[in-house]
CSV table of C-alpha atoms and ligand atoms in Angstrom, one decimal:
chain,number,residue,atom,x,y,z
A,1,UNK,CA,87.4,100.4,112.1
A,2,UNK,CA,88.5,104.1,110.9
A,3,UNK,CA,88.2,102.2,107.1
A,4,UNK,CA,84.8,100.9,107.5
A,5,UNK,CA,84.1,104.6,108.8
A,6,UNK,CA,86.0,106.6,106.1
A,7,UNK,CA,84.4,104.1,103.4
A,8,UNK,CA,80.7,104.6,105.0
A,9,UNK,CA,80.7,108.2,105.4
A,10,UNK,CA,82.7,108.9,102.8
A,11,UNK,CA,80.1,107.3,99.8
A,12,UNK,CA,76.9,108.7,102.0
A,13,UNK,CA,78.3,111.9,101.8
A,14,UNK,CA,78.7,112.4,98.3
A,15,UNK,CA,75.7,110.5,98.3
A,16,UNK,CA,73.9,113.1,99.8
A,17,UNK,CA,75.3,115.9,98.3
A,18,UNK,CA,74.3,114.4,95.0
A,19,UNK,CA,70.6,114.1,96.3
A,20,UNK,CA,70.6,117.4,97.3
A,21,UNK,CA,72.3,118.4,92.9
A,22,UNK,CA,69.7,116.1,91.3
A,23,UNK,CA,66.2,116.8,93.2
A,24,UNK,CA,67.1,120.3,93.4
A,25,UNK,CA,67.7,120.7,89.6
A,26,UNK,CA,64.8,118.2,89.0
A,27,UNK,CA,62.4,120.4,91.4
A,28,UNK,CA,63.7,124.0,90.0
A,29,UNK,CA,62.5,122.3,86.3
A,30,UNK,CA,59.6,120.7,86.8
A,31,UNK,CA,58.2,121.8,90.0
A,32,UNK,CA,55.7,124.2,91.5
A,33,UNK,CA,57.3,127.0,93.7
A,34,UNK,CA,55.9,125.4,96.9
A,35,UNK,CA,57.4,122.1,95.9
A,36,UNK,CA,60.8,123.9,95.6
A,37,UNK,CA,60.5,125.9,99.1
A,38,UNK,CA,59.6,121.8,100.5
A,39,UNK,CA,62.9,120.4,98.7
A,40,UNK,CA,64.9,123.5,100.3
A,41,UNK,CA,63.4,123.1,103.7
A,42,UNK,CA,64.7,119.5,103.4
A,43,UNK,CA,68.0,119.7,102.8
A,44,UNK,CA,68.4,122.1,106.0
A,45,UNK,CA,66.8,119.7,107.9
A,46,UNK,CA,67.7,116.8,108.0
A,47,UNK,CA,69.7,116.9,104.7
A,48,UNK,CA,72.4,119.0,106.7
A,49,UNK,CA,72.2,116.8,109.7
A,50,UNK,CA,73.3,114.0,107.9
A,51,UNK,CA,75.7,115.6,105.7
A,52,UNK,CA,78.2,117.7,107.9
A,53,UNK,CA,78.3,114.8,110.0
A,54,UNK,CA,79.0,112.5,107.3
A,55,UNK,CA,82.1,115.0,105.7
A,56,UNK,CA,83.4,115.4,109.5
A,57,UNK,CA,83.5,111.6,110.0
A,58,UNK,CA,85.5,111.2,106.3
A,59,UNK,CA,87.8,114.0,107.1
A,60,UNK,CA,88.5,112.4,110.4
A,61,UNK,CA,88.6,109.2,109.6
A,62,UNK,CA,90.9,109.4,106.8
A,63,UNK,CA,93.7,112.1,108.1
A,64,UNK,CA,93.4,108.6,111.0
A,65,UNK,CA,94.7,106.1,108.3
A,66,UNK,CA,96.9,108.9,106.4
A,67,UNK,CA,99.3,108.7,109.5
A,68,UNK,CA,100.5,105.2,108.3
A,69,UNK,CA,100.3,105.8,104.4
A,70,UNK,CA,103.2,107.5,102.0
A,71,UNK,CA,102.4,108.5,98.0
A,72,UNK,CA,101.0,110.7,95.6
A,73,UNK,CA,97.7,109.7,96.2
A,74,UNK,CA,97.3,109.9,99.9
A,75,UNK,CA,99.0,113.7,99.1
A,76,UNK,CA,96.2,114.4,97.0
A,77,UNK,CA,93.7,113.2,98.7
A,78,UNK,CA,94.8,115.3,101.8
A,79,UNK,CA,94.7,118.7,99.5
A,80,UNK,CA,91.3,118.4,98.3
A,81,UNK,CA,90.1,117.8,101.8
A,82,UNK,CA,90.4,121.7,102.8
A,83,UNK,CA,88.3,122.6,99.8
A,84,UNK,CA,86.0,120.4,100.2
A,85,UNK,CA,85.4,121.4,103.6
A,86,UNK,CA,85.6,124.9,102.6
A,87,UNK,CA,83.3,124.7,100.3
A,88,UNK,CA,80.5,122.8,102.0
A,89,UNK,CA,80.7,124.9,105.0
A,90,UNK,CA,81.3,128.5,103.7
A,91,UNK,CA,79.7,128.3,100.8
A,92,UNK,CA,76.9,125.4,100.4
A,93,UNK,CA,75.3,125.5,104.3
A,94,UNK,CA,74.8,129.4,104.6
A,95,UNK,CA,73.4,128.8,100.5
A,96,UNK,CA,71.1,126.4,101.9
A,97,UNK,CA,70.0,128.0,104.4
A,98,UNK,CA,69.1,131.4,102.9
A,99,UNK,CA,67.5,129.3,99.7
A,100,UNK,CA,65.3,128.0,102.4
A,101,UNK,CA,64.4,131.1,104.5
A,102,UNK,CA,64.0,132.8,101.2
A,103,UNK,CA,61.7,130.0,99.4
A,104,UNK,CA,59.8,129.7,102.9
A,105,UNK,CA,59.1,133.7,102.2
A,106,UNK,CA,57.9,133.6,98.5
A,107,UNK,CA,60.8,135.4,97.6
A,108,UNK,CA,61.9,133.7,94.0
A,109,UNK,CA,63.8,137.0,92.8
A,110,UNK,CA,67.0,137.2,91.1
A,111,UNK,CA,68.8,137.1,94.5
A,112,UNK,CA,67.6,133.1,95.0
A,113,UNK,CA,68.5,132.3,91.2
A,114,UNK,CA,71.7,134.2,91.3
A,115,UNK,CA,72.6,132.1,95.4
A,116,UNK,CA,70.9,128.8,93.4
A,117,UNK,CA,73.3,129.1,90.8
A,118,UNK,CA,76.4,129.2,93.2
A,119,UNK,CA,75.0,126.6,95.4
A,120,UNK,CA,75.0,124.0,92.4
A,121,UNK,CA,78.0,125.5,90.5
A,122,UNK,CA,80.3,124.6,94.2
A,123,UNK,CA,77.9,121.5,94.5
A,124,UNK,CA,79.1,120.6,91.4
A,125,UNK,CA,82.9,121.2,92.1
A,126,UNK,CA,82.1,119.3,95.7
A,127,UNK,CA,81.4,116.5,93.9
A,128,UNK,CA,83.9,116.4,91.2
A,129,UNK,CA,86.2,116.8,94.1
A,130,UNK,CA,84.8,114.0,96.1
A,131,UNK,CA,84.4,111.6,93.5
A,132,UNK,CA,88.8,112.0,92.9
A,133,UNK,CA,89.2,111.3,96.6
A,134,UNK,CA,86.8,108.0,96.2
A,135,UNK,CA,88.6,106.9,92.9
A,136,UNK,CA,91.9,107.3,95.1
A,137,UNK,CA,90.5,105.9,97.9
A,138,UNK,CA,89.5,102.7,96.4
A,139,UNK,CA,92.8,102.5,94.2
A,140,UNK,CA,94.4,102.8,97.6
A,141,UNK,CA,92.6,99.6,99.0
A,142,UNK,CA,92.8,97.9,96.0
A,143,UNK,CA,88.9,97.9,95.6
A,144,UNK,CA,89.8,99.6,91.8
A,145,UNK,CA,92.6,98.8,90.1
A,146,UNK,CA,95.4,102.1,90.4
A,147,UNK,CA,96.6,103.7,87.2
A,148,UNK,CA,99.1,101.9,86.4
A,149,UNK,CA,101.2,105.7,85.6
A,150,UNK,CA,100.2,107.3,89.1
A,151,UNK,CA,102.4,106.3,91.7
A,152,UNK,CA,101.1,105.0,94.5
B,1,LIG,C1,85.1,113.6,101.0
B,1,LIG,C2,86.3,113.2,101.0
B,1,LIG,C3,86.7,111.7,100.9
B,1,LIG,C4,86.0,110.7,100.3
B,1,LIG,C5,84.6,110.7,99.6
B,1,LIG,C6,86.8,109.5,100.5
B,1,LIG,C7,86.4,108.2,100.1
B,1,LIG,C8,87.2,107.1,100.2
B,1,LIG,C9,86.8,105.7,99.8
B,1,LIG,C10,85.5,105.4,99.1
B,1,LIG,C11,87.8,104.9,100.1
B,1,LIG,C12,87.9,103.4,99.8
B,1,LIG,C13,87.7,102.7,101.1
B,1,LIG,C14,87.6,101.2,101.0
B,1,LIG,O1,87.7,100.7,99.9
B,1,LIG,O2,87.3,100.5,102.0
B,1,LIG,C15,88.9,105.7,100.7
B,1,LIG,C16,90.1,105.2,101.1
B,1,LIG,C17,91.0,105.9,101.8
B,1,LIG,N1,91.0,107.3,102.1
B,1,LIG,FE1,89.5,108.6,101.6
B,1,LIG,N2,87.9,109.8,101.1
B,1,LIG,C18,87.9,111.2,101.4
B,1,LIG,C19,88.9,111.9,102.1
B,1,LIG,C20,90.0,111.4,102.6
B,1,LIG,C21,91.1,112.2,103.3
B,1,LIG,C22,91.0,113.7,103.6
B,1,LIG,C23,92.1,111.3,103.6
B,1,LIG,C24,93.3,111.7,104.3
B,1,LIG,C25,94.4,111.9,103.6
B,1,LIG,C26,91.7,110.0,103.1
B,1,LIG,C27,92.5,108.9,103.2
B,1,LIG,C28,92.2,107.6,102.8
B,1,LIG,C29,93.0,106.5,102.8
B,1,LIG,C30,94.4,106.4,103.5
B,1,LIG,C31,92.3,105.4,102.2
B,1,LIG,C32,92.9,104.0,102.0
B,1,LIG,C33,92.3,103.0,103.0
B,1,LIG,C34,93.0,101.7,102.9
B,1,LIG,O3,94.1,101.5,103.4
B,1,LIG,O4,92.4,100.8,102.3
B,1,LIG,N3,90.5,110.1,102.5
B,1,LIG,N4,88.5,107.0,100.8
């Protein structure tokens, strides 16, 4: 059960953080200033409804199954988890949430390019982050095959 969770909420979270990297650099290119307040009223609500869920449930559910497993990958898995969580909620949610409140306003100033720019530069860290614990992960259950150097 705790796999089927950690393996669910795991992918839609990095899912979902990757939504929220693509459409926002997609919508900040080619879209109209309203269409960007829209995308950054979104990913408040429900984007962060189903995201801090989604990173709770992984965290949970795999410091669950860590109990039982031993090895270098397990360990590393287990120190990225802190910054990912650190990231997403001191850095990205309170981002997201003044992007919003500040696109809502009008206000496309410096200020919103300059919190933009650190929302996708940690976004982009998130995910680099989260896409190690997957390919870890899925060496782990022998969904991918584990380098054959790393020690498992
Ligand atoms: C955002 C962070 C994380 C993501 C995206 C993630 C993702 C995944 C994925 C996709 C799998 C493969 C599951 C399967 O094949 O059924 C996996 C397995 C696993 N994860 Fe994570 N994981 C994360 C954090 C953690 C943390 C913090 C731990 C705790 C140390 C952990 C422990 C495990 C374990 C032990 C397995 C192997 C399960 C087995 O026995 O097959 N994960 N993870």
């Amino acid at each position: 059960m705790p796999k089927k969770v950690h393996f669910i909420a795991g992918l839609s979270a990095t899912l979902t953080i990757a939504t929220f990297f693509l459409s926002t650099v997609i919508v900040e290119f080619f879209g109209s200033h309203e269409a960007v307040a829209a995308l950054k009223a979104l990913i408040v609500m429900p984007g962060l409804f189903i995201l801090v869920p989604a990173i709770a449930a992984t965290g949970a559910s795999g410091f669950v199954m860590a109990k039982s497993r031993k090895g270098r990958l397990v360990e590393a898995k287990k120190r990225r988890m802190p910054f990912i969580a650190a990231n997403g909620l001191l850095i990205m949610i309170p981002c997201a949430i003044f992007l919003s409140r500040w696109a809502a306003a009008g206000a496309f100033d410096a200020t919103f390019y300059a919190v933009q720019a650190l929302e996708l530069l940690v976004g982009a860290v998130n995910l680099t982050l989260m896409g190690m614990n997957i390919r870890d992960g899925m060496a782990m259950s022998g969904r991918l095959r584990a380098n054959p150097t790393m020690a498992r």
